[in-house]
Coordinates of C-alpha atoms in Angstrom, one line a residue:
Chain A
M1 CA 0.0 0.0 0.0
A2 CA 1.4 3.4 -0.9
F3 CA 1.2 6.1 1.7
P4 CA -1.5 8.7 0.9
S5 CA -0.1 11.6 -1.1
L6 CA 1.2 14.3 1.2
P7 CA 1.7 18.1 0.9
Q8 CA 5.2 19.1 -0.3
K9 CA 5.3 21.7 2.4
I10 CA 3.2 22.8 5.3
E11 CA 2.8 26.0 7.3
I12 CA 3.2 25.9 11.0
M13 CA 1.9 28.9 13.0
E14 CA 3.7 29.3 16.4
V15 CA 1.0 29.7 19.1
C16 CA 3.1 29.3 22.2
P17 CA 3.0 33.0 23.2
R18 CA -0.8 32.7 23.3
D19 CA -2.0 29.2 23.8
G20 CA 1.2 28.2 25.7
F21 CA 1.5 31.2 28.0
Q22 CA -2.2 31.3 28.9
S23 CA -1.8 27.9 30.4
V24 CA 0.8 29.2 32.8
K25 CA -0.7 30.2 36.2
E26 CA 2.0 32.5 37.4
F27 CA 2.3 35.7 35.5
I28 CA 5.3 35.7 33.1
P29 CA 6.9 39.1 33.2
T30 CA 6.4 41.0 29.9
E31 CA 10.1 41.2 29.3
H32 CA 10.4 37.4 29.5
K33 CA 7.5 37.0 27.1
V34 CA 9.1 39.4 24.7
A35 CA 12.5 37.5 24.9
I36 CA 10.8 34.2 24.2
I37 CA 8.8 35.7 21.3
D38 CA 11.9 37.2 19.8
G39 CA 13.6 33.8 19.9
L40 CA 10.7 32.0 18.4
A41 CA 10.2 34.7 15.7
G42 CA 13.7 34.0 14.5
T43 CA 13.2 30.2 13.9
G44 CA 12.0 30.5 10.4
I45 CA 8.3 30.5 11.1
S46 CA 6.2 32.9 9.0
S47 CA 3.3 33.6 11.5
M48 CA 2.9 33.7 15.3
E49 CA -0.1 34.1 17.6
V50 CA 1.5 36.7 19.8
T51 CA -1.1 37.3 22.5
S52 CA -4.8 37.4 23.3
F53 CA -6.9 40.5 23.8
V54 CA -9.1 39.0 26.5
S55 CA -10.4 40.3 29.8
P56 CA -7.5 40.3 32.3
K57 CA -10.1 39.1 34.8
A58 CA -10.7 35.9 32.7
I59 CA -7.0 35.4 31.9
P60 CA -4.7 37.5 34.0
Q61 CA -1.7 36.2 32.0
M62 CA -2.7 38.2 29.0
A63 CA -3.1 41.5 30.8
D64 CA 0.0 42.9 28.9
A65 CA -1.4 42.1 25.5
A66 CA -1.0 45.6 24.1
D67 CA 2.6 45.9 25.4
V68 CA 3.6 42.6 24.0
M69 CA 2.1 43.4 20.6
A70 CA 3.9 46.8 20.6
E71 CA 7.2 45.1 21.2
F72 CA 6.5 42.5 18.6
K73 CA 5.7 45.1 16.0
K74 CA 8.9 47.0 16.6
K75 CA 11.1 44.1 15.6
W76 CA 9.0 41.8 13.5
Q77 CA 6.4 43.8 11.6
G78 CA 6.6 42.8 7.9
K79 CA 8.8 39.8 8.7
V80 CA 6.5 37.6 10.8
T81 CA 2.7 37.7 10.4
S82 CA 1.1 38.5 13.8
I83 CA -2.2 37.2 15.0
A84 CA -4.0 37.8 18.3
L85 CA -6.9 35.9 19.8
I86 CA -10.1 37.8 20.5
P87 CA -13.1 36.4 22.3
N88 CA -15.5 39.3 21.5
L89 CA -15.9 42.8 20.1
R90 CA -14.0 44.5 22.9
G91 CA -11.1 42.2 22.2
A92 CA -11.3 43.2 18.5
E93 CA -11.1 46.9 19.4
G94 CA -7.9 46.2 21.4
A95 CA -6.4 44.1 18.7
L96 CA -7.2 46.6 16.0
A97 CA -5.7 49.4 18.0
S98 CA -2.5 47.4 18.4
G99 CA -2.1 47.1 14.7
V100 CA -2.1 43.3 14.6
D101 CA -2.1 41.6 11.1
W102 CA -4.8 39.0 11.9
M103 CA -7.5 38.7 14.6
N104 CA -8.4 35.2 15.7
F105 CA -12.1 35.0 16.8
V106 CA -13.0 31.8 18.6
I107 CA -16.4 30.2 18.4
S108 CA -17.0 26.7 19.7
A109 CA -19.0 24.3 17.6
S110 CA -20.3 22.9 20.9
Q111 CA -22.8 25.1 22.8
D112 CA -21.6 23.7 26.2
H113 CA -18.0 24.7 25.6
N114 CA -18.9 28.0 24.0
M115 CA -20.9 28.9 27.2
A116 CA -18.0 27.9 29.4
N117 CA -15.4 29.6 27.3
T118 CA -17.2 32.9 26.4
K119 CA -20.5 32.9 28.5
R120 CA -22.4 33.2 25.2
T121 CA -24.5 30.8 23.1
V122 CA -23.0 29.8 19.7
D123 CA -25.5 32.1 18.0
E124 CA -24.5 35.0 20.2
S125 CA -20.9 34.4 19.3
I126 CA -21.7 34.2 15.6
A127 CA -23.5 37.6 15.9
E128 CA -20.5 39.0 17.7
M129 CA -18.1 37.7 15.1
E130 CA -20.2 39.3 12.4
K131 CA -19.8 42.7 14.1
V132 CA -16.1 42.1 14.3
A133 CA -16.0 41.3 10.6
A134 CA -17.9 44.5 9.8
L135 CA -15.3 46.6 11.4
K136 CA -12.1 44.8 10.6
G137 CA -11.1 47.0 7.7
S138 CA -7.8 45.8 6.1
T139 CA -7.0 43.6 9.2
K140 CA -7.5 40.0 8.4
L141 CA -10.0 37.8 10.4
R142 CA -9.5 34.2 11.2
V143 CA -12.4 32.3 12.8
S144 CA -11.3 29.3 14.9
V145 CA -13.9 26.6 15.4
A146 CA -13.2 25.3 18.9
T147 CA -14.3 21.8 19.9
A148 CA -14.6 21.0 16.2
F149 CA -14.2 17.3 16.9
A150 CA -15.2 16.7 20.6
C151 CA -16.3 18.8 23.5
P152 CA -15.2 18.2 27.1
F153 CA -18.8 18.4 28.3
A154 CA -20.9 17.1 25.4
G155 CA -18.6 14.4 23.8
P156 CA -18.3 14.0 20.1
V157 CA -19.4 17.0 18.0
A158 CA -21.5 16.4 14.9
P159 CA -19.8 17.8 11.8
E160 CA -23.0 19.7 11.0
K161 CA -22.3 22.0 13.9
V162 CA -18.8 22.7 12.6
L163 CA -20.1 23.3 9.1
R164 CA -22.7 25.8 10.4
V165 CA -20.0 28.0 12.1
I166 CA -17.7 27.7 9.0
D167 CA -20.6 28.8 6.7
R168 CA -21.4 31.8 8.9
A169 CA -17.8 32.8 9.1
L170 CA -17.2 32.6 5.4
E171 CA -20.5 34.6 4.8
A172 CA -19.3 37.2 7.2
G173 CA -16.0 37.6 5.2
A174 CA -13.5 35.7 7.3
D175 CA -10.1 35.4 5.7
G176 CA -9.2 32.1 7.3
I177 CA -10.7 29.2 9.2
T178 CA -9.1 27.0 11.9
M179 CA -10.6 23.8 13.3
A180 CA -9.5 23.0 16.8
D181 CA -9.3 19.7 18.7
T182 CA -9.5 21.7 21.9
I183 CA -9.2 18.8 24.3
G184 CA -7.2 16.4 22.2
T185 CA -9.5 13.5 22.3
A186 CA -10.0 13.2 18.5
D187 CA -8.4 10.1 17.1
P188 CA -7.1 9.7 13.5
K189 CA -10.2 7.9 12.4
Y190 CA -12.5 10.5 13.8
V191 CA -10.4 13.4 12.4
T192 CA -10.5 11.7 9.0
S193 CA -14.2 11.3 9.2
T194 CA -14.9 15.0 10.1
L195 CA -12.3 16.4 7.7
S196 CA -13.6 14.3 4.8
V197 CA -17.0 16.0 5.3
I198 CA -15.3 19.4 5.3
R199 CA -13.3 18.6 2.2
Q200 CA -16.5 17.4 0.4
K201 CA -18.2 20.7 1.1
Y202 CA -15.4 23.2 0.8
G203 CA -13.1 21.6 -1.7
D204 CA -9.5 22.6 -1.2
Y205 CA -10.1 25.7 1.0
P206 CA -6.9 26.0 3.1
F207 CA -8.2 25.3 6.5
T208 CA -5.8 25.3 9.5
L209 CA -5.8 22.5 12.1
H210 CA -5.1 23.2 15.8
L211 CA -4.4 19.9 17.5
H212 CA -3.9 19.5 21.2
D213 CA -1.8 16.5 22.4
T214 CA -3.6 15.6 25.6
Y215 CA -3.7 11.9 24.8
G216 CA -0.6 11.8 22.6
M217 CA -2.6 11.6 19.3
A218 CA -1.8 15.1 17.9
L219 CA 0.9 13.8 15.5
A220 CA -1.2 10.8 14.4
N221 CA -4.1 13.3 13.7
M222 CA -1.7 15.6 11.8
V223 CA -0.8 12.7 9.5
A224 CA -4.4 11.9 9.0
A225 CA -5.1 15.5 8.1
M226 CA -2.1 15.7 5.7
G227 CA -3.3 12.6 4.0
L228 CA -6.4 14.6 3.1
G229 CA -4.3 17.5 1.8
F230 CA -4.5 19.8 4.9
A231 CA -1.2 21.7 5.0
S232 CA -1.6 24.4 7.8
F233 CA -1.2 23.6 11.5
D234 CA -0.8 25.5 14.8
A235 CA 1.9 24.3 17.2
A236 CA 3.4 25.5 20.4
A237 CA 7.2 25.4 21.1
G238 CA 7.9 23.1 24.0
G239 CA 4.4 21.6 23.8
L240 CA 2.9 24.3 26.1
G241 CA -0.8 25.0 26.1
G242 CA -4.2 24.2 27.4
C243 CA -7.6 25.8 27.7
P244 CA -8.5 27.1 31.2
F245 CA -12.2 26.5 30.3
A246 CA -11.9 23.0 29.0
P247 CA -11.3 20.5 31.7
G248 CA -8.6 18.0 30.7
A249 CA -7.1 20.0 27.9
A250 CA -3.3 19.7 27.9
G251 CA -0.6 21.2 25.7
N252 CA -0.5 21.7 22.0
A253 CA 1.5 19.5 19.6
A254 CA 5.1 20.8 20.1
T255 CA 6.4 22.8 17.2
E256 CA 9.7 20.9 17.3
D257 CA 8.0 17.5 17.3
M258 CA 5.6 18.5 14.5
A259 CA 8.4 20.0 12.4
N260 CA 10.7 17.0 13.0
M261 CA 8.1 14.5 11.8
A262 CA 7.1 16.6 8.8
E263 CA 10.8 17.0 7.7
S264 CA 11.4 13.3 8.3
M265 CA 8.5 12.6 5.9
G266 CA 10.1 14.9 3.3
I267 CA 7.6 17.8 4.0
A268 CA 9.2 21.2 4.2
T269 CA 8.4 23.4 7.1
G270 CA 10.9 26.3 6.8
I271 CA 11.6 25.9 10.5
D272 CA 15.1 25.6 12.0
I273 CA 14.4 22.9 14.6
L274 CA 17.6 23.3 16.5
K275 CA 16.8 27.0 17.0
V276 CA 13.3 26.1 18.3
L277 CA 15.0 23.7 20.7
S278 CA 17.4 26.4 21.9
V279 CA 14.5 28.7 22.7
V280 CA 12.7 25.9 24.4
R281 CA 15.7 25.2 26.6
T282 CA 15.8 28.8 27.6
M283 CA 12.1 28.8 28.4
E284 CA 12.8 25.9 30.8
S285 CA 16.1 26.9 32.3
A286 CA 15.8 30.7 32.4
Y287 CA 12.1 31.2 32.9
G288 CA 11.0 28.0 34.6
L289 CA 8.3 27.0 32.1
K290 CA 7.3 23.4 32.0
I291 CA 8.3 21.8 28.7
S292 CA 6.7 18.6 27.4
S293 CA 8.1 18.1 23.9
H294 CA 9.6 14.8 22.9
L295 CA 12.5 16.3 21.0
A296 CA 13.5 18.5 23.9
A297 CA 13.9 15.3 26.0
T298 CA 16.2 13.6 23.5
K299 CA 20.0 13.5 23.4
M300 CA 19.6 15.7 20.3
G301 CA 17.8 18.3 22.3
R302 CA 20.1 18.0 25.3
D303 CA 23.5 17.6 23.7
G304 CA 23.2 18.8 20.1
G305 CA 23.0 15.5 18.4
E306 CA 24.7 12.1 18.7
G307 CA 23.7 10.7 15.4
S308 CA 20.5 9.4 16.9
C309 CA 18.2 11.4 14.7
S310 CA 18.3 9.8 11.3
Chain B
M1 CA -11.6 9.7 1.8
A2 CA -12.4 6.7 3.9
F3 CA -10.0 5.7 6.6
P4 CA -8.0 2.6 5.7
S5 CA -9.7 -0.6 7.0
L6 CA -8.5 -1.4 10.5
P7 CA -8.2 -4.5 12.6
Q8 CA -11.3 -5.2 14.7
K9 CA -9.0 -6.0 17.6
I10 CA -5.3 -5.9 18.4
E11 CA -3.0 -7.7 20.8
I12 CA -0.8 -5.5 23.1
M13 CA 2.0 -7.2 24.9
E14 CA 3.1 -5.5 28.1
V15 CA 6.9 -5.1 28.0
C16 CA 7.4 -2.7 30.9
P17 CA 8.9 -5.3 33.2
R18 CA 11.7 -5.9 30.6
D19 CA 12.1 -2.9 28.4
G20 CA 10.9 -0.4 31.0
F21 CA 12.8 -1.7 34.0
Q22 CA 16.0 -2.1 32.0
S23 CA 16.0 1.7 31.4
V24 CA 16.0 2.4 35.2
K25 CA 19.5 2.9 36.5
E26 CA 18.9 2.2 40.2
F27 CA 18.2 -1.4 41.0
I28 CA 14.4 -1.9 41.5
P29 CA 14.1 -4.4 44.4
T30 CA 12.7 -7.7 43.3
E31 CA 9.6 -7.4 45.5
H32 CA 8.8 -4.1 43.9
K33 CA 9.2 -5.6 40.4
V34 CA 6.9 -8.5 41.4
A35 CA 4.3 -6.1 42.8
I36 CA 4.2 -4.1 39.6
I37 CA 4.2 -7.2 37.5
D38 CA 1.2 -8.5 39.5
G39 CA -0.6 -5.3 38.9
L40 CA 0.0 -5.3 35.2
A41 CA -0.8 -9.0 34.8
G42 CA -4.3 -8.2 36.1
T43 CA -5.1 -5.5 33.6
G44 CA -6.5 -7.8 30.9
I45 CA -3.4 -8.2 28.9
S46 CA -2.7 -11.7 27.5
S47 CA 1.1 -11.6 27.4
M48 CA 3.9 -10.0 29.2
E49 CA 7.7 -9.7 28.7
V50 CA 8.5 -10.4 32.3
T51 CA 12.3 -10.1 32.4
S52 CA 15.5 -10.6 30.5
F53 CA 18.1 -13.3 30.9
V54 CA 21.1 -11.2 30.1
S55 CA 24.5 -10.9 31.7
P56 CA 24.1 -9.0 35.0
K57 CA 27.3 -7.2 34.1
A58 CA 25.7 -5.8 30.9
I59 CA 22.4 -5.0 32.6
P60 CA 22.5 -5.2 36.4
Q61 CA 18.8 -4.4 36.6
M62 CA 18.0 -7.9 35.3
A63 CA 20.2 -9.8 37.8
D64 CA 17.1 -11.2 39.4
A65 CA 15.6 -12.6 36.2
A66 CA 15.1 -16.2 37.6
D67 CA 13.5 -15.0 40.8
V68 CA 11.1 -12.7 39.0
M69 CA 10.1 -15.5 36.6
A70 CA 9.6 -17.9 39.4
E71 CA 7.2 -15.4 41.2
F72 CA 5.4 -14.7 37.9
K73 CA 4.8 -18.4 37.3
K74 CA 3.4 -19.0 40.8
K75 CA 0.5 -16.6 40.2
W76 CA 0.1 -16.2 36.4
Q77 CA 1.1 -19.5 34.7
G78 CA -1.6 -20.5 32.3
K79 CA -3.3 -17.1 32.7
V80 CA -0.9 -14.6 31.1
T81 CA 1.7 -15.8 28.6
S82 CA 5.2 -15.1 29.7
I83 CA 8.1 -14.1 27.5
A84 CA 11.7 -13.3 28.4
L85 CA 14.4 -11.6 26.3
I86 CA 17.5 -13.5 25.6
P87 CA 20.6 -12.1 23.8
N88 CA 22.4 -15.4 23.4
L89 CA 22.6 -19.2 24.1
R90 CA 23.4 -18.7 27.7
G91 CA 20.4 -16.5 28.1
A92 CA 18.3 -19.2 26.5
E93 CA 19.5 -21.8 29.0
G94 CA 18.5 -19.5 31.8
A95 CA 15.1 -18.8 30.2
L96 CA 14.4 -22.5 29.5
A97 CA 15.3 -23.5 33.1
S98 CA 12.9 -20.9 34.3
G99 CA 10.0 -22.4 32.4
V100 CA 9.1 -19.3 30.4
D101 CA 6.4 -19.7 27.7
W102 CA 8.3 -17.8 25.0
M103 CA 11.9 -16.7 24.5
N104 CA 12.6 -13.4 22.7
F105 CA 15.9 -13.5 20.8
V106 CA 17.1 -10.1 19.6
I107 CA 19.0 -9.6 16.4
S108 CA 19.6 -6.1 14.9
A109 CA 19.1 -5.7 11.2
S110 CA 21.9 -3.1 11.4
Q111 CA 25.4 -4.5 11.9
D112 CA 26.5 -1.4 13.9
H113 CA 23.7 -1.7 16.4
N114 CA 24.1 -5.5 16.7
M115 CA 27.8 -5.1 17.5
A116 CA 27.0 -2.4 20.2
N117 CA 24.1 -4.4 21.6
T118 CA 25.5 -8.0 21.6
K119 CA 29.2 -7.7 20.6
R120 CA 28.4 -10.0 17.6
T121 CA 28.0 -9.6 13.9
V122 CA 24.6 -10.1 12.5
D123 CA 25.7 -13.4 11.1
E124 CA 27.1 -14.5 14.4
S125 CA 23.8 -13.6 16.1
I126 CA 21.8 -15.5 13.4
A127 CA 24.0 -18.6 14.1
E128 CA 23.4 -18.2 17.8
M129 CA 19.7 -17.9 17.2
E130 CA 19.8 -21.2 15.2
K131 CA 21.4 -22.9 18.1
V132 CA 18.7 -21.6 20.4
A133 CA 16.0 -22.8 18.0
A134 CA 17.5 -26.2 18.0
L135 CA 17.2 -26.6 21.7
K136 CA 13.9 -24.8 22.4
G137 CA 11.8 -27.9 22.6
S138 CA 8.2 -27.0 23.3
T139 CA 9.1 -23.5 24.4
K140 CA 8.2 -20.9 21.8
L141 CA 10.8 -18.7 20.1
R142 CA 10.2 -15.1 19.0
V143 CA 12.9 -13.3 17.0
S144 CA 12.9 -9.6 17.4
V145 CA 14.5 -7.6 14.6
A146 CA 16.0 -4.6 16.3
T147 CA 16.7 -1.4 14.3
A148 CA 14.2 -2.7 11.6
F149 CA 13.6 0.9 10.4
A150 CA 16.6 2.9 11.5
C151 CA 19.9 2.5 13.4
P152 CA 21.3 5.1 15.8
F153 CA 24.7 4.6 14.2
A154 CA 24.0 3.9 10.5
G155 CA 20.7 5.7 9.9
P156 CA 18.0 4.3 7.7
V157 CA 18.1 0.5 7.4
A158 CA 17.4 -1.1 4.1
P159 CA 14.4 -3.5 4.1
E160 CA 16.6 -6.2 2.6
K161 CA 18.5 -6.4 5.8
V162 CA 15.3 -6.9 7.7
L163 CA 14.0 -9.5 5.3
R164 CA 17.3 -11.4 5.6
V165 CA 16.9 -11.8 9.4
I166 CA 13.2 -12.7 9.1
D167 CA 14.0 -15.3 6.5
R168 CA 16.7 -16.9 8.6
A169 CA 14.4 -16.8 11.7
L170 CA 11.5 -18.5 9.9
E171 CA 13.8 -21.1 8.4
A172 CA 15.2 -21.9 11.9
G173 CA 11.6 -22.4 13.2
A174 CA 10.8 -19.2 15.0
D175 CA 7.2 -19.1 16.2
G176 CA 6.9 -15.3 16.0
I177 CA 8.7 -12.3 14.6
T178 CA 8.8 -8.7 16.0
M179 CA 10.0 -5.7 14.1
A180 CA 11.4 -3.0 16.4
D181 CA 11.8 0.8 15.9
T182 CA 14.6 0.7 18.5
I183 CA 15.3 4.4 18.6
G184 CA 11.9 5.8 17.6
T185 CA 13.1 7.7 14.5
A186 CA 10.8 6.0 12.0
D187 CA 8.0 8.2 10.7
P188 CA 4.7 6.9 9.4
K189 CA 5.7 7.2 5.8
Y190 CA 8.9 5.2 6.4
V191 CA 7.0 2.6 8.5
T192 CA 4.5 2.2 5.7
S193 CA 7.2 1.8 3.1
T194 CA 9.1 -0.9 5.0
L195 CA 6.0 -2.7 6.2
S196 CA 4.6 -2.7 2.6
V197 CA 7.7 -4.6 1.5
I198 CA 7.2 -7.0 4.4
R199 CA 3.5 -7.6 3.5
Q200 CA 4.4 -8.2 -0.1
K201 CA 6.8 -10.9 0.8
Y202 CA 5.2 -12.6 3.8
G203 CA 1.4 -12.0 3.2
D204 CA -0.6 -11.8 6.3
Y205 CA 2.0 -13.4 8.7
P206 CA 1.1 -11.9 12.1
F207 CA 4.2 -9.8 12.8
T208 CA 4.5 -7.8 16.0
L209 CA 5.6 -4.1 16.1
H210 CA 7.7 -2.7 18.9
L211 CA 7.6 1.1 18.6
H212 CA 9.6 3.5 20.7
D213 CA 8.2 7.0 21.2
T214 CA 11.4 9.0 21.3
Y215 CA 10.2 11.6 18.9
G216 CA 6.5 11.3 19.7
M217 CA 5.7 9.3 16.5
A218 CA 4.9 5.9 18.0
L219 CA 1.1 6.3 17.9
A220 CA 1.2 7.7 14.4
N221 CA 3.4 4.8 13.4
M222 CA 1.0 2.4 15.0
V223 CA -1.9 3.9 12.9
A224 CA 0.2 3.4 9.8
A225 CA 0.9 -0.2 10.7
M226 CA -2.8 -0.9 11.5
G227 CA -3.7 0.5 8.2
L228 CA -1.7 -2.3 6.6
G229 CA -3.4 -4.9 8.8
F230 CA -0.7 -5.3 11.5
A231 CA -2.5 -6.1 14.8
S232 CA 0.1 -7.0 17.4
F233 CA 2.1 -4.4 19.3
D234 CA 4.4 -4.2 22.3
A235 CA 3.9 -1.4 24.8
A236 CA 5.1 -0.4 28.2
A237 CA 2.9 0.8 31.0
G238 CA 3.8 4.4 31.9
G239 CA 5.8 4.8 28.7
L240 CA 9.0 3.4 30.3
G241 CA 11.8 2.1 28.2
G242 CA 14.9 2.6 26.3
C243 CA 17.9 0.7 25.0
P244 CA 21.2 1.2 27.0
F245 CA 23.1 0.4 23.8
A246 CA 21.2 2.8 21.5
P247 CA 22.0 6.4 22.1
G248 CA 18.9 8.6 22.0
A249 CA 16.4 5.8 22.5
A250 CA 13.7 6.8 24.8
G251 CA 10.6 5.1 26.2
N252 CA 8.1 2.8 24.5
A253 CA 4.7 3.8 23.5
A254 CA 2.7 3.8 26.7
T255 CA 0.3 0.9 27.1
E256 CA -2.4 3.2 28.3
D257 CA -1.9 5.7 25.4
M258 CA -1.9 3.0 22.8
A259 CA -4.9 1.2 24.3
N260 CA -6.8 4.5 24.6
M261 CA -6.3 5.4 21.0
A262 CA -7.2 1.9 19.7
E263 CA -10.4 1.8 21.8
S264 CA -11.3 5.4 20.7
M265 CA -10.9 4.1 17.1
G266 CA -13.2 1.2 17.8
I267 CA -10.5 -1.4 18.0
A268 CA -10.7 -3.8 21.0
T269 CA -7.7 -4.4 23.2
G270 CA -9.1 -6.3 26.1
I271 CA -7.2 -3.9 28.4
D272 CA -8.7 -2.2 31.4
I273 CA -7.1 1.2 30.9
L274 CA -8.0 2.6 34.4
K275 CA -6.4 -0.5 35.9
V276 CA -3.2 0.2 34.0
L277 CA -3.3 3.9 35.1
S278 CA -3.7 2.7 38.7
V279 CA -0.6 0.6 38.5
V280 CA 1.3 3.4 36.7
R281 CA 0.3 5.8 39.6
T282 CA 1.8 3.3 42.0
M283 CA 5.0 2.9 39.9
E284 CA 5.4 6.6 40.3
S285 CA 4.3 7.3 43.8
A286 CA 5.4 4.2 45.6
Y287 CA 8.5 3.2 43.6
G288 CA 9.7 6.5 42.2
L289 CA 9.7 5.4 38.6
K290 CA 9.6 8.2 36.0
I291 CA 6.4 8.0 34.1
S292 CA 5.9 9.6 30.7
S293 CA 2.5 8.6 29.4
H294 CA 0.0 11.2 28.2
L295 CA -3.0 9.5 29.8
A296 CA -1.2 9.5 33.2
A297 CA -0.9 13.3 33.0
T298 CA -4.6 13.9 32.3
K299 CA -7.3 14.7 34.7
M300 CA -8.7 11.3 33.9
G301 CA -5.5 9.8 35.1
R302 CA -5.2 12.0 38.2
D303 CA -8.7 12.3 39.3
G304 CA -10.6 9.4 37.8
G305 CA -12.4 11.3 35.1
E306 CA -14.1 14.6 34.7
G307 CA -15.9 13.9 31.5
S308 CA -12.9 15.0 29.5
C309 CA -12.3 11.7 27.7
S310 CA -15.1 11.4 25.1

């Protein structure tokens, strides 16, 4: 049996500064965030989710969103595309004022998770997203469909619920769509099933996948998605991440693990894996962040290679 | 695109007491080993690699092989199939004297790794295996082809080298064959490529796969193998494991992660995952072993479930 045809190259967006940092309870000083972001921006990635314009009451870690964005723009504007998560119109106003390239509006396909995450029904979030779309101007809008495969409260999520959010986002003028396995319970068979429905309806629209690695299935799910031609993925350096409002959600697929597998399979990522590892080392040693990537635990990661990574 | 057809059920052999324990530097007292083995034997698995009859100079951790086997037989003989690793004829003598059900003779497809692992050439190991086969009597013999995909020293291993060891093992009367990704660098595309060659030559012979998770690809590789009809896997509770003679090798795929993904995909394993988690917890809390499974780190593992595992 031949392996399914794979993309020649994939795009990996670095989301550690948003999805990773938000999972850290103790406030990471702004200058530490900026140092890590600078390191990650220089690894060859083309886009980064830099921060989140959310209520500091909901996520105190992101209270310095405007400052972090300002620092990012000084060095990386025009070199690395910036994106910021927004949960609502107020977030959009903050993001637009910061001059971010893309806003990332999150709507859960599952009502239960959307209520827990945003205190809104799905329809209310869609209405809010439409307001954001109306005032985005030249700033791009990505809509992320959270719990696109499973919900921590309601279990498996019917593809129809995902399609509905995607339809409304595209109608509203969204420039990109992400589907998120928020809690990481999707398995490769389930991912293939839902993504096949998506492919059938939207052809080769360039969706992005956001795969959490809670149960260790993120890379297997990535392979399943690539087999269907999906070529855009979120990942977080060091495997950091988690959703404070999704019980059981753990870290993202680690950027270095994802890039390593892709490159091993002959799929270009543009990412300098050793540079990512170097930043991850610093995140751990200098800033005390808890790392969970496989590559960071290998001899290659620790000692710079002993011929063990063929 | 439909997902490739998958086995309805798979067999998972628990190898933590051999491959897991051998990676632990400090000697695990025999009574601790026996307590863990008893716990794992009661999780619904049908076979277990209980120990290794190797030189205690090479691997001091296995110095109590005969005692461990004797304790295992007292409680589990006839209920859980026992297997013991043997690197040579002397190991076979010890294993046969212990009354083990299966012996597991390891030969690397790669000359470099075979020299490092056994201080023999591949041909010398094959000759030794033939001697073991000649005296096995009613005891079953499994031949494990180490570095069947990649070698820590020589890089990718040509399938022809794997076929050669398999041919000689089958000619000698081996009752089972395992192919091992000793260092965990194989990716799903590479695994599919080598296993397709194997399928083409040996039809539906029930090979076993032994997949290390060094780079986080073990579950993705398992999916690739299941897509080709392979239905027998080794795994180690808690993700313990590693080869002292293969730089960079890290733990096995964790039994609980492997079983969780399989069951999620509708593939029966017969394993009580919560029981495995309970033993893994004890391995960590009572015996200080370093656990690296995803499931053990989830809320489900820690708190017995919060509805997050759909």
